[in-house]
Amino acid sequence: MQIDDNLLSSYDYEIPQELIAQKPTENRQDSRLFVIDRGAGKFFHKIFSDIADYFETGDCIVINTTKVVPSRIFGKKISGGKVELLFLDPCSDGKEYRVLMKPFTEAGKKIYFEDGYECEVKSKTATGETIVEFNKSGRITSFLEKHGIMPLPPYINRKEGLAEKLSDFDKERYQTVYAQEPGAIAAPTAGLHFTDDILTRLKEKGVQTATLTLHVGWGTFKPIVSQNINNHNMMAEGFFIDAQNAEKINNAVKNNKIVAAVGTTSARALESLALKAGILKNGKTFVKEYSGETSIFIYPGYKFKIANRLITNLHLPKSTPLMMASAFASRELMLAAYKEAVKEKYRFFSYGDSMIIL
């Protein structure tokens, strides 16, 4: 029986709870590397420190330099009840912010925080966001850096005080070594395995590293609810690339070299560049400097225009990153790979192991 690529249920798989990683490996580069050879339909099992073996002089890897802001914060109502806020635009400027609030507090009530900060609940939007107004204007980033905790996904257990206890650990490890531009509320997790040493080894091989920035938003946590994935709309995320890094990508394209997206966020940005700022020459797509937003949703049927190799993690069932990986390889091959990964006891999701699709 043929399975429809457009059905949400077609991207489901069984994942034992014990394989959901709660912490990363002690050393970033020691995570396992699941290798998928698309052409041969074969799987290989390596260590992430072997990643340089899959690249040659003139190839280009594209990394996302967004930096996660510790944008979860706990406050108290005047009654003493605890309230959790997740800032959706932690780097915006002003007094009003969009947040996710738990539990929701009615409009007009105040919530109190450290350092004399307090906010008043203004309204709730139709999409479930809450608008709050703080008593202090200006960027709230420095306050969050001091008192906030990392916005880890809900499948990573940080209950019963673990969030505060492991706050410093998560601030270091839920962040790539090359993070530069604050603005994300989720990490581009495929990049968590890279170390300065691995980046140096790639450079010594003549592999170019191109940087771009896509700030990962709260849509990364939002599940697909439509049974037909064609009806799903991705939330817009801001991204940009400068001329120098666009040229690194173009050189690889021009010389028929590998352009590897490190993570689905880099792949989304690259493919958005092709659509928004792409220049078609002799059947090849070249890109240029660009700044804007993307809400591109990549799933089977999509033809990649720039990325021809994908470094990624092992993603949640029925998730948009799994659908993108399925577009890059095929849904059948990806689900077979995930079945193999379960059998081989790979560690799954954000703090888990890595994958490269050749």
CSV table of N, CA, C and O in Angstrom, one decimal, residues 304-346:
chain,number,residue,atom,x,y,z
A,304,PHE,N,15.6,20.9,-3.9
A,304,PHE,CA,16.6,21.8,-3.3
A,304,PHE,C,17.4,22.5,-4.4
A,304,PHE,O,17.8,21.9,-5.4
A,305,LYS,N,17.6,23.8,-4.2
A,305,LYS,CA,18.3,24.6,-5.2
A,305,LYS,C,19.7,24.9,-4.9
A,305,LYS,O,20.5,25.2,-5.8
A,306,ILE,N,20.1,24.9,-3.7
A,306,ILE,CA,21.5,25.2,-3.3
A,306,ILE,C,22.1,24.0,-2.5
A,306,ILE,O,23.2,23.5,-2.8
A,307,ALA,N,21.5,23.7,-1.3
A,307,ALA,CA,22.0,22.7,-0.4
A,307,ALA,C,22.0,21.3,-1.1
A,307,ALA,O,21.0,20.9,-1.6
A,308,ASN,N,23.2,20.7,-1.1
A,308,ASN,CA,23.3,19.3,-1.7
A,308,ASN,C,23.9,18.3,-0.7
A,308,ASN,O,24.2,17.2,-1.0
A,309,ARG,N,24.0,18.8,0.6
A,309,ARG,CA,24.4,17.9,1.7
A,309,ARG,C,23.8,18.5,2.9
A,309,ARG,O,23.7,19.7,3.1
A,310,LEU,N,23.3,17.7,3.9
A,310,LEU,CA,22.6,18.2,5.0
A,310,LEU,C,23.2,17.5,6.3
A,310,LEU,O,23.2,16.3,6.4
A,311,ILE,N,23.7,18.3,7.2
A,311,ILE,CA,24.0,17.9,8.6
A,311,ILE,C,22.9,18.2,9.5
A,311,ILE,O,22.5,19.4,9.6
A,312,THR,N,22.4,17.2,10.2
A,312,THR,CA,21.2,17.5,11.0
A,312,THR,C,21.2,16.6,12.2
A,312,THR,O,22.2,15.9,12.5
A,313,ASN,N,20.2,16.6,13.0
A,313,ASN,CA,20.0,15.8,14.2
A,313,ASN,C,18.9,14.8,13.9
A,313,ASN,O,18.3,14.7,12.8
A,314,LEU,N,18.6,14.0,14.9
A,314,LEU,CA,17.4,13.0,14.8
A,314,LEU,C,16.2,13.7,15.4
A,314,LEU,O,16.2,14.0,16.6
A,315,HIS,N,15.2,13.9,14.6
A,315,HIS,CA,14.1,14.8,14.9
A,315,HIS,C,12.9,14.1,15.4
A,315,HIS,O,12.7,12.9,15.3
A,316,LEU,N,12.0,14.9,16.0
A,316,LEU,CA,10.7,14.4,16.6
A,316,LEU,C,9.8,13.8,15.5
A,316,LEU,O,9.9,14.3,14.3
A,317,PRO,N,9.0,12.8,15.9
A,317,PRO,CA,8.0,12.3,14.9
A,317,PRO,C,7.1,13.5,14.5
A,317,PRO,O,6.8,14.4,15.3
A,318,LYS,N,6.6,13.5,13.3
A,318,LYS,CA,5.6,14.4,12.8
A,318,LYS,C,6.1,15.9,12.9
A,318,LYS,O,5.3,16.8,13.0
A,319,SER,N,7.4,16.1,12.8
A,319,SER,CA,7.9,17.4,13.0
A,319,SER,C,8.4,18.0,11.6
A,319,SER,O,8.7,17.3,10.7
A,320,THR,N,8.4,19.3,11.5
A,320,THR,CA,8.8,20.0,10.2
A,320,THR,C,10.3,19.7,9.9
A,320,THR,O,10.6,19.5,8.7
A,321,PRO,N,11.2,19.6,10.8
A,321,PRO,CA,12.6,19.2,10.5
A,321,PRO,C,12.6,17.8,9.9
A,321,PRO,O,13.4,17.6,8.9
A,322,LEU,N,11.9,16.9,10.4
A,322,LEU,CA,11.8,15.5,9.8
A,322,LEU,C,11.3,15.6,8.4
A,322,LEU,O,11.8,14.9,7.5
A,323,MET,N,10.3,16.4,8.2
A,323,MET,CA,9.8,16.5,6.8
A,323,MET,C,10.8,17.1,5.8
A,323,MET,O,10.9,16.7,4.7
A,324,MET,N,11.6,18.1,6.3
A,324,MET,CA,12.6,18.7,5.5
A,324,MET,C,13.6,17.6,5.1
A,324,MET,O,14.1,17.5,4.0
A,325,ALA,N,14.1,16.9,6.1
A,325,ALA,CA,15.1,15.8,5.9
A,325,ALA,C,14.5,14.8,4.9
A,325,ALA,O,15.2,14.2,4.1
A,326,SER,N,13.2,14.5,5.0
A,326,SER,CA,12.5,13.6,4.1
A,326,SER,C,12.5,14.1,2.7
A,326,SER,O,12.5,13.4,1.7
A,327,ALA,N,12.4,15.5,2.5
A,327,ALA,CA,12.4,16.1,1.2
A,327,ALA,C,13.8,16.0,0.6
A,327,ALA,O,14.0,15.8,-0.6
A,328,PHE,N,14.8,16.0,1.5
A,328,PHE,CA,16.2,16.0,1.1
A,328,PHE,C,16.6,14.6,0.6
A,328,PHE,O,17.3,14.4,-0.3
A,329,ALA,N,16.2,13.6,1.4
A,329,ALA,CA,16.4,12.2,1.0
A,329,ALA,C,15.2,11.6,0.4
A,329,ALA,O,14.9,11.8,-0.7
A,330,SER,N,14.4,11.0,1.2
A,330,SER,CA,13.0,10.5,0.9
A,330,SER,C,12.4,10.1,2.2
A,330,SER,O,13.1,9.8,3.2
A,331,ARG,N,11.1,10.2,2.3
A,331,ARG,CA,10.4,9.8,3.5
A,331,ARG,C,10.7,8.3,3.9
A,331,ARG,O,11.0,8.0,5.0
A,332,GLU,N,10.7,7.5,2.9
A,332,GLU,CA,10.9,6.1,3.1
A,332,GLU,C,12.3,5.8,3.7
A,332,GLU,O,12.5,5.1,4.6
A,333,LEU,N,13.3,6.5,3.1
A,333,LEU,CA,14.7,6.3,3.5
A,333,LEU,C,14.9,6.9,4.9
A,333,LEU,O,15.6,6.3,5.7
A,334,MET,N,14.3,8.0,5.2
A,334,MET,CA,14.5,8.6,6.5
A,334,MET,C,13.8,7.8,7.6
A,334,MET,O,14.4,7.5,8.7
A,335,LEU,N,12.7,7.2,7.4
A,335,LEU,CA,12.0,6.4,8.4
A,335,LEU,C,12.8,5.1,8.6
A,335,LEU,O,12.9,4.6,9.7
A,336,ALA,N,13.4,4.6,7.5
A,336,ALA,CA,14.2,3.4,7.6
A,336,ALA,C,15.4,3.7,8.4
A,336,ALA,O,15.9,2.9,9.3
A,337,ALA,N,16.0,4.9,8.2
A,337,ALA,CA,17.2,5.3,9.0
A,337,ALA,C,16.8,5.5,10.4
A,337,ALA,O,17.6,5.1,11.3
A,338,TYR,N,15.7,6.1,10.7
A,338,TYR,CA,15.3,6.3,12.1
A,338,TYR,C,15.0,4.9,12.8
A,338,TYR,O,15.4,4.7,14.0
A,339,LYS,N,14.5,4.0,12.1
A,339,LYS,CA,14.3,2.6,12.6
A,339,LYS,C,15.6,2.0,13.0
A,339,LYS,O,15.8,1.4,14.0
A,340,GLU,N,16.6,2.2,12.1
A,340,GLU,CA,17.9,1.7,12.3
A,340,GLU,C,18.6,2.4,13.5
A,340,GLU,O,19.3,1.8,14.4
A,341,ALA,N,18.4,3.7,13.6
A,341,ALA,CA,18.9,4.5,14.7
A,341,ALA,C,18.4,4.0,16.1
A,341,ALA,O,19.1,4.0,17.1
A,342,VAL,N,17.1,3.7,16.1
A,342,VAL,CA,16.5,3.2,17.3
A,342,VAL,C,17.1,1.8,17.7
A,342,VAL,O,17.5,1.6,18.8
A,343,LYS,N,17.3,1.0,16.7
A,343,LYS,CA,17.9,-0.3,16.9
A,343,LYS,C,19.3,-0.2,17.4
A,343,LYS,O,19.7,-0.9,18.3
A,344,GLU,N,20.0,0.8,16.9
A,344,GLU,CA,21.4,1.0,17.3
A,344,GLU,C,21.6,1.9,18.6
A,344,GLU,O,22.7,2.3,19.0
A,345,LYS,N,20.4,2.3,19.1
A,345,LYS,CA,20.4,3.1,20.4
A,345,LYS,C,21.1,4.4,20.2
A,345,LYS,O,21.8,4.8,21.1
A,346,TYR,N,20.8,5.1,19.1
A,346,TYR,CA,21.3,6.5,19.0
A,346,TYR,C,20.5,7.3,20.0
A,346,TYR,O,19.4,7.0,20.4
